[in-house]
PDB file of C-alpha atoms in Angstrom:
ATOM      1  CA  MET A   1     -53.436 -19.765 -11.687  1.00  0.00           C
ATOM      2  CA  LYS A   2     -53.464 -21.612  -8.392  1.00  0.00           C
ATOM      3  CA  THR A   3     -50.221 -22.045  -6.461  1.00  0.00           C
ATOM      4  CA  ALA A   4     -49.325 -24.983  -4.292  1.00  0.00           C
ATOM      5  CA  PRO A   5     -49.281 -24.302  -0.559  1.00  0.00           C
ATOM      6  CA  MET A   6     -45.845 -23.520   0.880  1.00  0.00           C
ATOM      7  CA  LYS A   7     -44.363 -25.846   3.460  1.00  0.00           C
ATOM      8  CA  ILE A   8     -43.191 -23.939   6.552  1.00  0.00           C
ATOM      9  CA  ASP A   9     -40.006 -25.259   8.144  1.00  0.00           C
ATOM     10  CA  LYS A  10     -39.221 -24.758  11.818  1.00  0.00           C
ATOM     11  CA  ASN A  11     -35.897 -24.593  13.688  1.00  0.00           C
ATOM     12  CA  ILE A  12     -33.711 -24.141  10.614  1.00  0.00           C
ATOM     13  CA  PRO A  13     -30.655 -22.108  11.710  1.00  0.00           C
ATOM     14  CA  LEU A  14     -29.512 -19.091   9.732  1.00  0.00           C
ATOM     15  CA  PRO A  15     -26.248 -19.581   7.847  1.00  0.00           C
ATOM     16  CA  THR A  16     -23.233 -17.963   9.501  1.00  0.00           C
ATOM     17  CA  HIS A  17     -21.387 -17.368   6.238  1.00  0.00           C
ATOM     18  CA  LYS A  18     -20.111 -13.793   5.930  1.00  0.00           C
ATOM     19  CA  LYS A  19     -19.802 -12.065   2.583  1.00  0.00           C
ATOM     20  CA  GLY A  20     -16.360 -12.770   1.183  1.00  0.00           C
ATOM     21  CA  ALA A  21     -15.388 -15.052   4.060  1.00  0.00           C
ATOM     22  CA  GLY A  22     -12.454 -17.261   3.168  1.00  0.00           C
ATOM     23  CA  LYS A  23     -11.929 -15.476  -0.129  1.00  0.00           C
ATOM     24  CA  PRO A  24      -8.362 -14.169  -0.543  1.00  0.00           C
ATOM     25  CA  ASN A  25      -8.010 -10.438  -1.075  1.00  0.00           C
ATOM     26  CA  LYS A  26      -7.193  -9.417  -4.621  1.00  0.00           C
ATOM     27  CA  TYR A  27      -5.412  -6.262  -3.425  1.00  0.00           C
ATOM     28  CA  PRO A  28      -3.125  -5.746  -0.383  1.00  0.00           C
ATOM     29  CA  PHE A  29      -5.255  -3.133   1.408  1.00  0.00           C
ATOM     30  CA  ALA A  30      -4.864  -4.876   4.786  1.00  0.00           C
ATOM     31  CA  ASP A  31      -1.062  -4.628   4.582  1.00  0.00           C
ATOM     32  CA  MET A  32      -1.033  -0.919   3.776  1.00  0.00           C
ATOM     33  CA  GLU A  33      -0.325   1.923   6.177  1.00  0.00           C
ATOM     34  CA  VAL A  34      -1.040   5.610   5.584  1.00  0.00           C
ATOM     35  CA  GLY A  35       1.283   6.784   2.801  1.00  0.00           C
ATOM     36  CA  ASP A  36       1.754   3.325   1.247  1.00  0.00           C
ATOM     37  CA  SER A  37       0.765   2.711  -2.364  1.00  0.00           C
ATOM     38  CA  PHE A  38       0.787   0.074  -5.081  1.00  0.00           C
ATOM     39  CA  ALA A  39       0.271   0.177  -8.829  1.00  0.00           C
ATOM     40  CA  ILE A  40      -1.601  -2.123 -11.177  1.00  0.00           C
ATOM     41  CA  ALA A  41      -1.009  -2.293 -14.909  1.00  0.00           C
ATOM     42  CA  VAL A  42      -4.020  -1.523 -17.072  1.00  0.00           C
ATOM     43  CA  ASP A  43      -4.605  -3.838 -20.012  1.00  0.00           C
ATOM     44  CA  GLU A  44      -4.496  -1.935 -23.295  1.00  0.00           C
ATOM     45  CA  ASN A  45      -8.019  -3.129 -24.121  1.00  0.00           C
ATOM     46  CA  ALA A  46      -9.459  -2.100 -20.753  1.00  0.00           C
ATOM     47  CA  ASN A  47     -11.299   1.125 -20.058  1.00  0.00           C
ATOM     48  CA  VAL A  48      -8.945   3.075 -17.753  1.00  0.00           C
ATOM     49  CA  LEU A  49     -11.694   5.085 -16.076  1.00  0.00           C
ATOM     50  CA  ASN A  50     -13.772   1.972 -15.313  1.00  0.00           C
ATOM     51  CA  THR A  51     -10.715   0.161 -13.949  1.00  0.00           C
ATOM     52  CA  ARG A  52      -9.790   3.151 -11.787  1.00  0.00           C
ATOM     53  CA  CYS A  53     -13.334   3.453 -10.422  1.00  0.00           C
ATOM     54  CA  SER A  54     -13.463  -0.285  -9.726  1.00  0.00           C
ATOM     55  CA  LEU A  55     -10.153  -0.205  -7.832  1.00  0.00           C
ATOM     56  CA  HIS A  56     -11.202   2.817  -5.779  1.00  0.00           C
ATOM     57  CA  SER A  57     -14.574   1.225  -5.030  1.00  0.00           C
ATOM     58  CA  SER A  58     -12.849  -2.003  -3.911  1.00  0.00           C
ATOM     59  CA  ALA A  59     -10.609  -0.006  -1.559  1.00  0.00           C
ATOM     60  CA  ASN A  60     -13.505   1.906  -0.019  1.00  0.00           C
ATOM     61  CA  SER A  61     -15.577  -1.271   0.353  1.00  0.00           C
ATOM     62  CA  TRP A  62     -12.642  -2.971   2.084  1.00  0.00           C
ATOM     63  CA  ALA A  63     -12.262  -0.032   4.498  1.00  0.00           C
ATOM     64  CA  LYS A  64     -15.983   0.002   5.294  1.00  0.00           C
ATOM     65  CA  TYR A  65     -16.262  -3.777   5.689  1.00  0.00           C
ATOM     66  CA  ASN A  66     -13.186  -3.911   7.956  1.00  0.00           C
ATOM     67  CA  LYS A  67     -14.205  -0.780   9.883  1.00  0.00           C
ATOM     68  CA  LYS A  68     -10.967   1.031   9.014  1.00  0.00           C
ATOM     69  CA  ASN A  69     -10.889   4.786   9.406  1.00  0.00           C
ATOM     70  CA  CYS A  70      -8.974   5.504   6.199  1.00  0.00           C
ATOM     71  CA  SER A  71      -9.423   6.665   2.655  1.00  0.00           C
ATOM     72  CA  PHE A  72      -7.709   6.063  -0.678  1.00  0.00           C
ATOM     73  CA  LYS A  73      -6.493   8.208  -3.569  1.00  0.00           C
ATOM     74  CA  THR A  74      -5.973   6.923  -7.118  1.00  0.00           C
ATOM     75  CA  GLN A  75      -3.948   8.354  -9.991  1.00  0.00           C
ATOM     76  CA  VAL A  76      -3.490   7.165 -13.573  1.00  0.00           C
ATOM     77  CA  THR A  77       0.144   7.274 -14.720  1.00  0.00           C
ATOM     78  CA  THR A  78       2.029   6.276 -17.845  1.00  0.00           C
ATOM     79  CA  ASP A  79       5.579   4.943 -17.844  1.00  0.00           C
ATOM     80  CA  ASN A  80       7.403   3.742 -20.982  1.00  0.00           C
ATOM     81  CA  GLY A  81       4.119   3.509 -22.860  1.00  0.00           C
ATOM     82  CA  GLU A  82       2.453   1.378 -20.144  1.00  0.00           C
ATOM     83  CA  THR A  83      -0.574   2.708 -18.268  1.00  0.00           C
ATOM     84  CA  TYR A  84      -0.815   2.115 -14.521  1.00  0.00           C
ATOM     85  CA  ILE A  85      -3.238   3.019 -11.787  1.00  0.00           C
ATOM     86  CA  ARG A  86      -1.532   3.827  -8.495  1.00  0.00           C
ATOM     87  CA  ILE A  87      -3.535   3.841  -5.274  1.00  0.00           C
ATOM     88  CA  TRP A  88      -2.417   5.384  -1.970  1.00  0.00           C
ATOM     89  CA  ARG A  89      -3.831   4.820   1.481  1.00  0.00           C
ATOM     90  CA  ILE A  90      -4.378   8.235   3.016  1.00  0.00           C
ATOM     91  CA  ALA A  91      -5.596   9.499   6.370  1.00  0.00           C
ATOM     92  CA  TYR A  92      -9.341   9.801   6.651  1.00  0.00           C
ATOM     93  CA  ARG A  93     -10.596  13.316   6.058  1.00  0.00           C
ATOM     94  CA  GLN A  94     -13.667  14.216   8.039  1.00  0.00           C
ATOM     95  CA  LYS A  95     -16.236  16.411   6.351  1.00  0.00           C
ATOM     96  CA  ASN A  96     -16.835  19.872   7.730  1.00  0.00           C
ATOM     97  CA  PRO A  97     -20.084  20.131   9.718  1.00  0.00           C
TER      98      PRO A  97
END
């Protein structure tokens, strides 16, 4: 199979769009200080572990992307038959050398 020759373009600038630019944050990580927390309700049909992992991953990605020296802790709780995932912003713990 023979392919057509590719046309090479010159002086085309790279896009300046950043990942997630202009997209509103789903969670209020930017407004949180160490010790602050918020809870999200888990839909009864949702997998709690997957939702918890997704929330924790979102928090860590936000911290890395925004160059914040912090960490997050999640906990699954139940209140009046409703399941919630609470997430706290905690001080960053450095690993022992």
